Amino acid sequence: MAILFISSCSINCDEEIGTYGNEEKRQNFKVIYEKEPDNWQPIIGLFGRYPADSIQLYDENYEPVESFGKSVTGDCNFVYVDIDTPKEEDIIRTYYLYLSYLDTDTIRHEYRVNKNTCKYLLDYGRFFYNNQLITSTTKDTGISYASINKN
């Protein structure tokens, strides 16, 4: 005699954009520089080269990115996925990080939002800074924190 046991499991959709108050996904990053040998400091903020209140992030149309946040500790972030982000499309977005009138850097995001976000949010995601790949991911809930070395 054989007994067949059937079990079902439900996928927890806490990571799904648009549910449970989770309306957006942010990219977090920090730009650092070597102030002295083996002494890395944030380039933005209290001890950096540029005060946080003068830094701005612009989109590819040179419009300020409303969701851009920065702090005196040098941490920066902006929203790259929200409930209106198209799914199942390759997305490439370019941003310009304005540090001063002599120094503007380029940030590029490449990603694809999975149609069934209960499994994972992104099919893939890449974060570039001045055309250098900083971090990438495949089949994950988001692009990881990026620490960027700038000289």
Coordinates of C-alpha atoms in Angstrom, one line a residue:
M1 CA 0.0 0.0 0.0
A2 CA 1.4 3.4 -1.0
I3 CA 0.3 6.7 0.5
L4 CA 0.6 9.8 -1.7
F5 CA 1.1 13.0 0.3
I6 CA 0.5 16.2 -1.6
S7 CA 1.6 19.5 -0.1
S8 CA 1.2 22.9 -1.5
C9 CA 3.3 25.9 -0.6
S10 CA 2.4 29.5 -1.1
I11 CA 4.9 32.0 -2.2
N12 CA 5.2 35.0 0.1
C13 CA 4.9 38.2 -2.0
D14 CA 6.3 40.7 0.5
E15 CA 8.9 41.8 -2.0
E16 CA 6.3 42.5 -4.7
I17 CA 6.2 46.1 -5.7
G18 CA 2.8 47.6 -5.0
T19 CA 1.9 45.4 -2.1
Y20 CA 2.1 45.8 1.6
G21 CA 3.2 49.4 1.4
N22 CA 6.3 48.4 -0.7
E23 CA 5.8 51.0 -3.5
E24 CA 9.4 51.4 -4.7
K25 CA 12.9 50.1 -4.9
R26 CA 15.9 52.4 -4.2
Q27 CA 19.5 52.3 -5.4
N28 CA 21.8 53.1 -2.5
F29 CA 25.4 54.2 -3.2
K30 CA 28.3 56.2 -1.8
V31 CA 31.2 57.8 -3.7
I32 CA 34.5 57.7 -1.8
Y33 CA 38.0 59.0 -2.5
E34 CA 41.4 58.3 -1.0
K35 CA 42.1 61.4 1.1
E36 CA 45.5 59.9 2.2
P37 CA 47.0 56.5 1.5
D38 CA 44.6 53.9 2.9
N39 CA 42.2 56.5 4.2
W40 CA 39.0 56.5 2.2
Q41 CA 36.4 59.2 2.8
P42 CA 33.0 60.0 1.3
I43 CA 33.3 62.6 -1.4
I44 CA 29.9 64.0 -0.5
G45 CA 29.0 65.3 3.0
L46 CA 30.5 66.6 6.1
F47 CA 34.1 65.5 5.6
G48 CA 34.0 65.3 1.8
R49 CA 35.0 67.5 -1.1
Y50 CA 31.5 68.6 -1.8
P51 CA 28.7 69.6 0.6
A52 CA 25.6 67.4 0.5
D53 CA 23.3 70.3 -0.1
S54 CA 25.0 71.3 -3.4
I55 CA 24.8 67.8 -4.9
Q56 CA 22.0 67.0 -7.4
L57 CA 21.0 64.1 -9.6
Y58 CA 19.5 64.7 -13.0
D59 CA 17.8 62.3 -15.4
E60 CA 18.6 61.8 -19.1
N61 CA 16.4 64.9 -19.9
Y62 CA 18.4 67.0 -17.4
E63 CA 15.5 67.2 -15.1
P64 CA 16.2 66.9 -11.3
V65 CA 15.4 63.4 -9.9
E66 CA 12.8 64.1 -7.3
S67 CA 13.5 60.9 -5.3
F68 CA 17.2 61.7 -4.9
G69 CA 18.4 61.6 -1.3
K70 CA 21.8 62.4 0.1
S71 CA 23.2 62.8 3.6
V72 CA 26.1 64.4 5.4
T73 CA 27.6 60.9 5.8
G74 CA 27.9 60.6 2.0
D75 CA 25.1 58.1 1.5
C76 CA 22.9 58.7 -1.6
N77 CA 19.9 56.9 -3.1
F78 CA 17.2 57.3 -5.7
V79 CA 14.1 55.3 -6.8
Y80 CA 14.6 53.2 -9.9
V81 CA 11.6 50.8 -9.7
D82 CA 8.1 51.7 -8.7
I83 CA 4.6 50.4 -9.5
D84 CA 4.6 52.2 -12.9
T85 CA 7.9 50.6 -14.0
P86 CA 7.2 48.4 -17.1
K87 CA 7.7 44.7 -16.6
E88 CA 9.3 42.3 -19.0
E89 CA 11.2 45.1 -20.8
D90 CA 14.9 45.9 -20.9
I91 CA 15.3 49.3 -19.3
I92 CA 18.4 51.5 -19.6
R93 CA 18.4 54.8 -17.7
T94 CA 21.1 57.4 -17.5
Y95 CA 21.6 59.9 -14.7
Y96 CA 24.0 62.7 -14.1
L97 CA 25.4 63.3 -10.7
Y98 CA 26.2 67.0 -10.4
L99 CA 29.0 67.4 -7.9
S100 CA 30.2 70.9 -9.0
Y101 CA 30.3 73.0 -12.1
L102 CA 33.6 71.3 -12.9
D103 CA 32.6 67.8 -11.9
T104 CA 29.6 65.8 -13.2
D105 CA 29.6 62.0 -13.3
T106 CA 27.4 59.6 -15.2
I107 CA 25.3 56.8 -13.6
R108 CA 23.7 54.2 -15.8
H109 CA 21.2 51.6 -14.7
E110 CA 20.3 48.5 -16.9
Y111 CA 17.6 46.2 -15.6
R112 CA 14.6 44.1 -16.4
V113 CA 11.7 43.8 -13.9
N114 CA 10.3 40.3 -13.7
K115 CA 6.6 39.9 -14.6
N116 CA 6.1 37.5 -11.6
T117 CA 7.7 39.5 -8.8
C118 CA 6.7 37.0 -6.2
K119 CA 9.8 35.0 -7.1
Y120 CA 12.2 37.8 -7.5
L121 CA 12.0 41.4 -8.6
L122 CA 14.7 41.7 -11.3
D123 CA 15.6 39.3 -14.0
Y124 CA 18.9 41.2 -14.1
G125 CA 20.3 44.5 -12.9
R126 CA 23.5 46.5 -13.5
F127 CA 24.8 49.7 -12.0
F128 CA 27.5 51.6 -13.8
Y129 CA 29.4 54.7 -12.7
N130 CA 31.3 56.7 -15.4
N131 CA 30.8 53.6 -17.7
Q132 CA 32.5 51.3 -15.2
L133 CA 30.4 48.3 -14.0
I134 CA 30.2 48.7 -10.2
T135 CA 27.7 46.0 -9.3
S136 CA 25.4 43.5 -11.0
T137 CA 22.8 40.9 -10.1
T138 CA 20.7 38.2 -11.6
K139 CA 17.3 37.0 -10.4
D140 CA 17.3 39.0 -7.3
T141 CA 15.2 41.5 -5.3
G142 CA 17.2 44.5 -6.3
I143 CA 20.6 45.9 -7.2
S144 CA 22.9 45.9 -4.3
Y145 CA 24.6 48.8 -2.5
A146 CA 27.4 50.4 -4.5
S147 CA 30.5 51.8 -3.1
I148 CA 32.3 53.8 -5.8
N149 CA 36.0 54.8 -5.7
K150 CA 36.7 58.2 -7.3
N151 CA 40.1 59.8 -7.5

